[in-house]
Amino acid sequence: MSAPANVPASAQGAVLFPGNLRANPRLSQWLRFSRDGRVEVSPGKVEIGQGILTALAQIVADELDVELARLRVVPASTARSPNEGVTSGSLSVQDCGLALRYVSAEARALFLAAAAERLGIPAEALSVADGEISGPGNTRTSYWELAEDVSLDRDATCAAEPKPPAARSVAGSAAARLDIPDKVLGRARFIHDLVLRGMLHGRVLRPEAPRARLVALEEGSARVLPGFVALVRDGSFVGVVAQTEHAAEAALAHLGAGASWSAGEALPDEAGLKAWLKSQPAETKVVDSREAARPALPARTMRRAYSRPYLAHASIAPSCAVAQWSDSGLHVWSHCQGVFHLRADLALVLAIPAEKIVVEHVEGAGCYGHNGADDVALDAALLARGAGGRPVRVQWSRADELARAPFGAAQLVEIEADLDERGEIVAWRHDIWGNGHVARPGRNEIPTLLAASELQKPFPRFIAANPPLATGGGADRNAVPLYDLPAWRITNHRLLAMPLRTSSLRSLGAFANVFAIECFLDELAAERGEDPLALRLRYLRDPRARAVLEAAAARAGWGGPKREGFGRGLAFARYKNTGAYCAVVAEVEGEAEIRVRRLIIAVDVGEAINPDGVVNQVEGGAIQATSWTLKEAVRFDRERVTSNSWESYPILTFSEVPAVEVEIIPRPDEKPVGAGEAAHGPTAAAVANAVHDLLGVRVRDLPITRERVIAAMEAA
Amino acid sequence: MSERLSLRVNGVERTPELDPALPLLALLRGELDLMGARFGCGAGQCGACNVLVEGRAVASCETPLWAVAGKDVVTVEGLGTPERPHALQEAFVAEQAIQCGYCVSGILISAAALLARNPDPSAAEVREALDRNLCRCGAHNRMVRAVLRAVTAGQPA
């Protein structure tokens, strides 16, 4: 993982560096002022559809006292930006946002000091309004006048304290997102829209069976097609470069017809996925344990197993990249989550120094984790080798995007609770089986990019791992209960075989772990005849946790009358046990085909920098989670992934989307945390609990399809 | 292979010389440099590339050029401009009705086609009209609100 958890300045006044400032202390890396009244903000975090650049600009606008419209947020690039690792884990506001807050406060102080000297007035007597600095006696200057006198080429000291929460006016308000006008006008903003002079188009030929090797290739017919420029082959990696996208696709079709592939690596039996997950070689680790001071004797043990399938990122845009070689090295344009990390892996595969590579971020469509963005960047770099210095744009197909990008790992969770004679939990065991959740580039000795294992001299395939729990964990994320149980043991079994490539998908293991824990508690409550809300509150000490549960329940009329034909369910989690608190009440209907009609959500993200952005992120997360919960599973036979179109990998449609109400518990004095992944796990469990409330059956394997509901009814 | 075709795009007569089997999307994003219609699936299943042809929302990724010869095509760029945005575009900004925004061009087009044939749709009718447009970020409800806001804005007070 990149940076350690941020450390707020301590009450004793010792200077501790917040966010990602410690690794990137130079002020000019973050902020640049110009004479024409503009401030360039240069975060290392990237826009992936979550509106982060607006939230970051709000923080800067507040500390500097300038209007939002003066700020220009520039995309991350290895050539100029602070290295803030990967934009992931809902950390951007707390890491990058706090760094920018301190940088901006310090920049403001430096400008005020310069103004004080110029005007002969003490800095304390000066005030700033939209960059104009004024003092008593109508004295004035501005950031812009002083822009060339104040050098930010110095390291942060964090000596300037940011404003207290009550003095902020932009952060905390629902500022309009800076990127939305362009997007509704259809302007070119996405990497897919990037057109460089002399740009060519590339496509890569890949086998249907994962890990199949290219045995023979008849390439003559592709070479004679109009627009053909080059064929690039390196082992089993093969692709074409052509003048236009359609010429590249036509050449690809010819190549495909002339290619023979070996058999690939056998895939698991989809129908026996849970048994397969438990039967593979695995690295077993006790993640966390707690012993009771006075162990109680269990009267009985309750055991349940829950699972989720492999999930696809299923972004609306296929992954895309542009690459260009020159005498000075390689330039790559990418919608990846971490420009420095991608650069590191490209350097490994291409065997050139990282300093010879510039990776520049360009926005893609919504990104929900480690998708195909990094893979296609290597594809473009390899194909651009055949382009004689011209830039090559590579765009994956829909099938590539759904079947060849990394998946979110399938996961089996078994929970055992020892209960005393009153049915109270005396000990809790939670076991996880599945592949690791992180195979991101730039963190290992071997690259994790798809084409790296296809080359003539292939790199071994990186088997997905899990970051330590201290930095959020992977498969074990949210596996440790936040509930105050007397004893527990949490064990993760990370698979060492990886026939289907897995890496980070929004919320990582938290989705399955929260689903399992929160369903289990409902099952226990049902056995005890206790209200599920009351049971949770009995085991929760943290007042912020209790507050979101109580708020969601109150808003949903929990305990009150229900609409005829509706089921209601509730669930809670604090994301990563350190991030946002979120409680969800779900209302569902249906006889076998489940419809989620309403989600009532209460969330506590600490200081909400942009409340409307928080609502948008939480609502979006809850809707995506509803789609995962009701509909989604990567499908495969023993040879290939078969869910490679929107027909075979359906997602929630407009008519199926529930009404969503989000209530933010205001906590302006608490550390801000991300909102984008908080609702996923609680939504899944709340829906499953509502299904039980409605139909009296438990579906413990996701997705909750018509077939699964019917099977559960038949088994009941 | 190439033929001279004639069509009207956003009110402008165009006469490209292209293979008539090419999809309309290739002309729009290529020669015409109109990037508003986006490639999503190439199979007419996601709606990201939707444009209006004679007022109807169609997937430009699988509409061959020969099928639009002589026809009137409107892309999201033709709905409105920064100076004179379409009521739908204003409403989408007012409701902050996107997350990543990749799908929004096609959704604006589908909504415009709906409002042209049904100027006063219910929320359920808006959803139904957008069912062939996919959104992965979960901005659906905001988009539905935005369409309904545009309806209200277009009505006399």
PDB file of N, CA, C and O in Angstrom, chain A residues 451-499:
ATOM      1  N   ALA A 451      -0.626  -8.619 -20.637  1.00  0.00           N
ATOM      2  CA  ALA A 451       0.241  -9.060 -21.732  1.00  0.00           C
ATOM      3  C   ALA A 451       1.597  -9.561 -21.238  1.00  0.00           C
ATOM      4  O   ALA A 451       2.298 -10.280 -21.960  1.00  0.00           O
ATOM      5  N   ALA A 452       1.964  -9.203 -19.999  1.00  0.00           N
ATOM      6  CA  ALA A 452       3.286  -9.603 -19.491  1.00  0.00           C
ATOM      7  C   ALA A 452       3.450 -11.116 -19.475  1.00  0.00           C
ATOM      8  O   ALA A 452       4.559 -11.633 -19.672  1.00  0.00           O
ATOM      9  N   SER A 453       2.354 -11.832 -19.277  1.00  0.00           N
ATOM     10  CA  SER A 453       2.461 -13.296 -19.225  1.00  0.00           C
ATOM     11  C   SER A 453       2.205 -13.925 -20.597  1.00  0.00           C
ATOM     12  O   SER A 453       2.160 -15.143 -20.720  1.00  0.00           O
ATOM     13  N   GLU A 454       2.047 -13.094 -21.616  1.00  0.00           N
ATOM     14  CA  GLU A 454       1.780 -13.629 -22.963  1.00  0.00           C
ATOM     15  C   GLU A 454       3.009 -13.541 -23.868  1.00  0.00           C
ATOM     16  O   GLU A 454       2.981 -14.031 -25.000  1.00  0.00           O
ATOM     17  N   LEU A 455       4.061 -12.886 -23.397  1.00  0.00           N
ATOM     18  CA  LEU A 455       5.228 -12.602 -24.243  1.00  0.00           C
ATOM     19  C   LEU A 455       6.075 -13.856 -24.491  1.00  0.00           C
ATOM     20  O   LEU A 455       5.937 -14.865 -23.806  1.00  0.00           O
ATOM     21  N   GLN A 456       6.958 -13.732 -25.481  1.00  0.00           N
ATOM     22  CA  GLN A 456       7.887 -14.823 -25.806  1.00  0.00           C
ATOM     23  C   GLN A 456       8.660 -15.251 -24.555  1.00  0.00           C
ATOM     24  O   GLN A 456       8.831 -16.436 -24.282  1.00  0.00           O
ATOM     25  N   LYS A 457       9.146 -14.239 -23.830  1.00  0.00           N
ATOM     26  CA  LYS A 457       9.755 -14.528 -22.519  1.00  0.00           C
ATOM     27  C   LYS A 457       8.756 -14.066 -21.478  1.00  0.00           C
ATOM     28  O   LYS A 457       8.808 -12.932 -21.003  1.00  0.00           O
ATOM     29  N   PRO A 458       7.837 -14.944 -21.136  1.00  0.00           N
ATOM     30  CA  PRO A 458       6.716 -14.475 -20.291  1.00  0.00           C
ATOM     31  C   PRO A 458       7.136 -14.262 -18.838  1.00  0.00           C
ATOM     32  O   PRO A 458       8.020 -14.949 -18.329  1.00  0.00           O
ATOM     33  N   PHE A 459       6.525 -13.319 -18.212  1.00  0.00           N
ATOM     34  CA  PHE A 459       6.652 -13.184 -16.761  1.00  0.00           C
ATOM     35  C   PHE A 459       5.664 -14.157 -16.131  1.00  0.00           C
ATOM     36  O   PHE A 459       4.590 -14.384 -16.680  1.00  0.00           O
ATOM     37  N   PRO A 460       6.027 -14.728 -14.986  1.00  0.00           N
ATOM     38  CA  PRO A 460       5.027 -15.571 -14.313  1.00  0.00           C
ATOM     39  C   PRO A 460       3.819 -14.729 -13.940  1.00  0.00           C
ATOM     40  O   PRO A 460       3.954 -13.528 -13.699  1.00  0.00           O
ATOM     41  N   ARG A 461       2.661 -15.373 -13.913  1.00  0.00           N
ATOM     42  CA  ARG A 461       1.479 -14.600 -13.571  1.00  0.00           C
ATOM     43  C   ARG A 461       1.449 -14.334 -12.076  1.00  0.00           C
ATOM     44  O   ARG A 461       1.653 -15.242 -11.270  1.00  0.00           O
ATOM     45  N   PHE A 462       1.193 -13.105 -11.719  1.00  0.00           N
ATOM     46  CA  PHE A 462       1.127 -12.724 -10.309  1.00  0.00           C
ATOM     47  C   PHE A 462      -0.183 -13.242  -9.717  1.00  0.00           C
ATOM     48  O   PHE A 462      -1.259 -12.983 -10.250  1.00  0.00           O
ATOM     49  N   ILE A 463      -0.073 -13.987  -8.631  1.00  0.00           N
ATOM     50  CA  ILE A 463      -1.278 -14.502  -7.977  1.00  0.00           C
ATOM     51  C   ILE A 463      -1.766 -13.454  -6.974  1.00  0.00           C
ATOM     52  O   ILE A 463      -1.020 -13.041  -6.085  1.00  0.00           O
ATOM     53  N   ALA A 464      -3.007 -13.057  -7.145  1.00  0.00           N
ATOM     54  CA  ALA A 464      -3.529 -11.929  -6.359  1.00  0.00           C
ATOM     55  C   ALA A 464      -3.337 -12.152  -4.860  1.00  0.00           C
ATOM     56  O   ALA A 464      -3.527 -13.255  -4.344  1.00  0.00           O
ATOM     57  N   ALA A 465      -2.941 -11.071  -4.191  1.00  0.00           N
ATOM     58  CA  ALA A 465      -2.644 -11.122  -2.757  1.00  0.00           C
ATOM     59  C   ALA A 465      -3.621 -10.226  -1.999  1.00  0.00           C
ATOM     60  O   ALA A 465      -4.564  -9.689  -2.579  1.00  0.00           O
ATOM     61  N   ASN A 466      -3.385 -10.101  -0.701  1.00  0.00           N
ATOM     62  CA  ASN A 466      -4.228  -9.243   0.131  1.00  0.00           C
ATOM     63  C   ASN A 466      -3.344  -8.304   0.930  1.00  0.00           C
ATOM     64  O   ASN A 466      -2.410  -8.749   1.583  1.00  0.00           O
ATOM     65  N   PRO A 467      -3.636  -7.013   0.920  1.00  0.00           N
ATOM     66  CA  PRO A 467      -2.868  -6.102   1.772  1.00  0.00           C
ATOM     67  C   PRO A 467      -3.191  -6.379   3.238  1.00  0.00           C
ATOM     68  O   PRO A 467      -4.234  -6.954   3.549  1.00  0.00           O
ATOM     69  N   PRO A 468      -2.297  -5.958   4.139  1.00  0.00           N
ATOM     70  CA  PRO A 468      -2.546  -6.223   5.553  1.00  0.00           C
ATOM     71  C   PRO A 468      -3.785  -5.495   6.055  1.00  0.00           C
ATOM     72  O   PRO A 468      -4.184  -4.460   5.515  1.00  0.00           O
ATOM     73  N   LEU A 469      -4.367  -6.067   7.080  1.00  0.00           N
ATOM     74  CA  LEU A 469      -5.581  -5.495   7.649  1.00  0.00           C
ATOM     75  C   LEU A 469      -5.349  -4.057   8.130  1.00  0.00           C
ATOM     76  O   LEU A 469      -6.242  -3.215   8.069  1.00  0.00           O
ATOM     77  N   ALA A 470      -4.121  -3.785   8.565  1.00  0.00           N
ATOM     78  CA  ALA A 470      -3.821  -2.449   9.089  1.00  0.00           C
ATOM     79  C   ALA A 470      -4.022  -1.374   8.021  1.00  0.00           C
ATOM     80  O   ALA A 470      -4.273  -0.220   8.329  1.00  0.00           O
ATOM     81  N   THR A 471      -3.884  -1.738   6.757  1.00  0.00           N
ATOM     82  CA  THR A 471      -4.122  -0.751   5.705  1.00  0.00           C
ATOM     83  C   THR A 471      -5.446  -1.039   5.001  1.00  0.00           C
ATOM     84  O   THR A 471      -5.638  -0.670   3.859  1.00  0.00           O
ATOM     85  N   GLY A 472      -6.328  -1.717   5.659  1.00  0.00           N
ATOM     86  CA  GLY A 472      -7.660  -1.926   5.107  1.00  0.00           C
ATOM     87  C   GLY A 472      -7.963  -3.371   4.751  1.00  0.00           C
ATOM     88  O   GLY A 472      -9.113  -3.753   4.619  1.00  0.00           O
ATOM     89  N   GLY A 473      -6.917  -4.176   4.568  1.00  0.00           N
ATOM     90  CA  GLY A 473      -7.134  -5.588   4.260  1.00  0.00           C
ATOM     91  C   GLY A 473      -7.655  -5.807   2.855  1.00  0.00           C
ATOM     92  O   GLY A 473      -7.891  -4.858   2.097  1.00  0.00           O
ATOM     93  N   GLY A 474      -7.798  -7.090   2.487  1.00  0.00           N
ATOM     94  CA  GLY A 474      -8.299  -7.449   1.154  1.00  0.00           C
ATOM     95  C   GLY A 474      -9.507  -8.349   1.312  1.00  0.00           C
ATOM     96  O   GLY A 474     -10.620  -7.895   1.564  1.00  0.00           O
ATOM     97  N   ALA A 475      -9.263  -9.669   1.193  1.00  0.00           N
ATOM     98  CA  ALA A 475     -10.357 -10.622   1.396  1.00  0.00           C
ATOM     99  C   ALA A 475     -10.944 -10.458   2.793  1.00  0.00           C
ATOM    100  O   ALA A 475     -12.127 -10.686   3.015  1.00  0.00           O
ATOM    101  N   ASP A 476     -10.100 -10.048   3.734  1.00  0.00           N
ATOM    102  CA  ASP A 476     -10.542  -9.947   5.137  1.00  0.00           C
ATOM    103  C   ASP A 476     -11.075  -8.567   5.498  1.00  0.00           C
ATOM    104  O   ASP A 476     -11.376  -8.310   6.663  1.00  0.00           O
ATOM    105  N   ARG A 477     -11.194  -7.690   4.512  1.00  0.00           N
ATOM    106  CA  ARG A 477     -11.727  -6.358   4.817  1.00  0.00           C
ATOM    107  C   ARG A 477     -13.115  -6.505   5.455  1.00  0.00           C
ATOM    108  O   ARG A 477     -13.970  -7.192   4.920  1.00  0.00           O
ATOM    109  N   ASN A 478     -13.308  -5.852   6.591  1.00  0.00           N
ATOM    110  CA  ASN A 478     -14.564  -5.918   7.336  1.00  0.00           C
ATOM    111  C   ASN A 478     -14.925  -7.305   7.847  1.00  0.00           C
ATOM    112  O   ASN A 478     -16.071  -7.569   8.196  1.00  0.00           O
ATOM    113  N   ALA A 479     -13.935  -8.215   7.910  1.00  0.00           N
ATOM    114  CA  ALA A 479     -14.244  -9.538   8.460  1.00  0.00           C
ATOM    115  C   ALA A 479     -14.235  -9.511   9.983  1.00  0.00           C
ATOM    116  O   ALA A 479     -14.914 -10.308  10.628  1.00  0.00           O
ATOM    117  N   VAL A 480     -13.443  -8.610  10.546  1.00  0.00           N
ATOM    118  CA  VAL A 480     -13.437  -8.499  12.016  1.00  0.00           C
ATOM    119  C   VAL A 480     -14.697  -7.760  12.435  1.00  0.00           C
ATOM    120  O   VAL A 480     -14.952  -6.656  11.966  1.00  0.00           O
ATOM    121  N   PRO A 481     -15.508  -8.359  13.297  1.00  0.00           N
ATOM    122  CA  PRO A 481     -16.775  -7.695  13.630  1.00  0.00           C
ATOM    123  C   PRO A 481     -16.541  -6.376  14.358  1.00  0.00           C
ATOM    124  O   PRO A 481     -15.603  -6.253  15.142  1.00  0.00           O
ATOM    125  N   LEU A 482     -17.385  -5.408  14.067  1.00  0.00           N
ATOM    126  CA  LEU A 482     -17.333  -4.158  14.819  1.00  0.00           C
ATOM    127  C   LEU A 482     -18.156  -4.325  16.101  1.00  0.00           C
ATOM    128  O   LEU A 482     -18.115  -3.508  16.994  1.00  0.00           O
ATOM    129  N   TYR A 483     -18.891  -5.416  16.128  1.00  0.00           N
ATOM    130  CA  TYR A 483     -19.730  -5.713  17.290  1.00  0.00           C
ATOM    131  C   TYR A 483     -18.847  -6.183  18.443  1.00  0.00           C
ATOM    132  O   TYR A 483     -17.829  -6.827  18.230  1.00  0.00           O
ATOM    133  N   ASP A 484     -19.275  -5.848  19.627  1.00  0.00           N
ATOM    134  CA  ASP A 484     -18.470  -6.142  20.798  1.00  0.00           C
ATOM    135  C   ASP A 484     -18.757  -7.566  21.271  1.00  0.00           C
ATOM    136  O   ASP A 484     -19.484  -7.795  22.223  1.00  0.00           O
ATOM    137  N   LEU A 485     -18.173  -8.525  20.566  1.00  0.00           N
ATOM    138  CA  LEU A 485     -18.365  -9.932  20.922  1.00  0.00           C
ATOM    139  C   LEU A 485     -17.222 -10.344  21.849  1.00  0.00           C
ATOM    140  O   LEU A 485     -16.112  -9.824  21.750  1.00  0.00           O
ATOM    141  N   PRO A 486     -17.471 -11.307  22.738  1.00  0.00           N
ATOM    142  CA  PRO A 486     -16.448 -11.635  23.743  1.00  0.00           C
ATOM    143  C   PRO A 486     -15.208 -12.332  23.160  1.00  0.00           C
ATOM    144  O   PRO A 486     -14.113 -12.159  23.698  1.00  0.00           O
ATOM    145  N   ALA A 487     -15.371 -13.090  22.108  1.00  0.00           N
ATOM    146  CA  ALA A 487     -14.210 -13.816  21.575  1.00  0.00           C
ATOM    147  C   ALA A 487     -14.429 -14.064  20.089  1.00  0.00           C
ATOM    148  O   ALA A 487     -15.563 -14.255  19.647  1.00  0.00           O
ATOM    149  N   TRP A 488     -13.333 -14.033  19.333  1.00  0.00           N
ATOM    150  CA  TRP A 488     -13.473 -14.357  17.914  1.00  0.00           C
ATOM    151  C   TRP A 488     -12.158 -14.841  17.329  1.00  0.00           C
ATOM    152  O   TRP A 488     -11.083 -14.618  17.908  1.00  0.00           O
ATOM    153  N   ARG A 489     -12.278 -15.518  16.201  1.00  0.00           N
ATOM    154  CA  ARG A 489     -11.093 -15.869  15.416  1.00  0.00           C
ATOM    155  C   ARG A 489     -11.469 -15.713  13.941  1.00  0.00           C
ATOM    156  O   ARG A 489     -12.431 -16.327  13.478  1.00  0.00           O
ATOM    157  N   ILE A 490     -10.709 -14.868  13.244  1.00  0.00           N
ATOM    158  CA  ILE A 490     -10.997 -14.583  11.835  1.00  0.00           C
ATOM    159  C   ILE A 490      -9.862 -15.198  11.013  1.00  0.00           C
ATOM    160  O   ILE A 490      -8.692 -14.882  11.237  1.00  0.00           O
ATOM    161  N   THR A 491     -10.208 -16.053  10.090  1.00  0.00           N
ATOM    162  CA  THR A 491      -9.191 -16.774   9.327  1.00  0.00           C
ATOM    163  C   THR A 491      -9.418 -16.591   7.839  1.00  0.00           C
ATOM    164  O   THR A 491     -10.554 -16.719   7.369  1.00  0.00           O
ATOM    165  N   ASN A 492      -8.345 -16.291   7.150  1.00  0.00           N
ATOM    166  CA  ASN A 492      -8.462 -16.157   5.692  1.00  0.00           C
ATOM    167  C   ASN A 492      -7.672 -17.259   4.999  1.00  0.00           C
ATOM    168  O   ASN A 492      -6.538 -17.549   5.371  1.00  0.00           O
ATOM    169  N   HIS A 493      -8.290 -17.877   4.002  1.00  0.00           N
ATOM    170  CA  HIS A 493      -7.630 -18.903   3.194  1.00  0.00           C
ATOM    171  C   HIS A 493      -7.484 -18.333   1.787  1.00  0.00           C
ATOM    172  O   HIS A 493      -8.430 -18.354   1.001  1.00  0.00           O
ATOM    173  N   ARG A 494      -6.296 -17.814   1.496  1.00  0.00           N
ATOM    174  CA  ARG A 494      -6.063 -17.205   0.172  1.00  0.00           C
ATOM    175  C   ARG A 494      -5.640 -18.270  -0.817  1.00  0.00           C
ATOM    176  O   ARG A 494      -4.649 -18.978  -0.606  1.00  0.00           O
ATOM    177  N   LEU A 495      -6.368 -18.381  -1.906  1.00  0.00           N
ATOM    178  CA  LEU A 495      -6.062 -19.426  -2.884  1.00  0.00           C
ATOM    179  C   LEU A 495      -4.732 -19.134  -3.571  1.00  0.00           C
ATOM    180  O   LEU A 495      -4.407 -17.988  -3.876  1.00  0.00           O
ATOM    181  N   LEU A 496      -4.015 -20.196  -3.847  1.00  0.00           N
ATOM    182  CA  LEU A 496      -2.725 -20.058  -4.536  1.00  0.00           C
ATOM    183  C   LEU A 496      -2.848 -20.420  -6.013  1.00  0.00           C
ATOM    184  O   LEU A 496      -1.890 -20.304  -6.763  1.00  0.00           O
ATOM    185  N   ALA A 497      -4.018 -20.879  -6.411  1.00  0.00           N
ATOM    186  CA  ALA A 497      -4.312 -21.078  -7.840  1.00  0.00           C
ATOM    187  C   ALA A 497      -5.261 -19.962  -8.260  1.00  0.00           C
ATOM    188  O   ALA A 497      -6.090 -19.528  -7.461  1.00  0.00           O
ATOM    189  N   MET A 498      -5.110 -19.497  -9.504  1.00  0.00           N
ATOM    190  CA  MET A 498      -5.944 -18.364  -9.932  1.00  0.00           C
ATOM    191  C   MET A 498      -6.345 -18.541 -11.393  1.00  0.00           C
ATOM    192  O   MET A 498      -5.897 -17.808 -12.253  1.00  0.00           O
ATOM    193  N   PRO A 499      -7.209 -19.529 -11.677  1.00  0.00           N
ATOM    194  CA  PRO A 499      -7.608 -19.730 -13.077  1.00  0.00           C
ATOM    195  C   PRO A 499      -8.349 -18.526 -13.651  1.00  0.00           C
ATOM    196  O   PRO A 499      -8.239 -18.251 -14.839  1.00  0.00           O
TER     197      PRO A 499
END
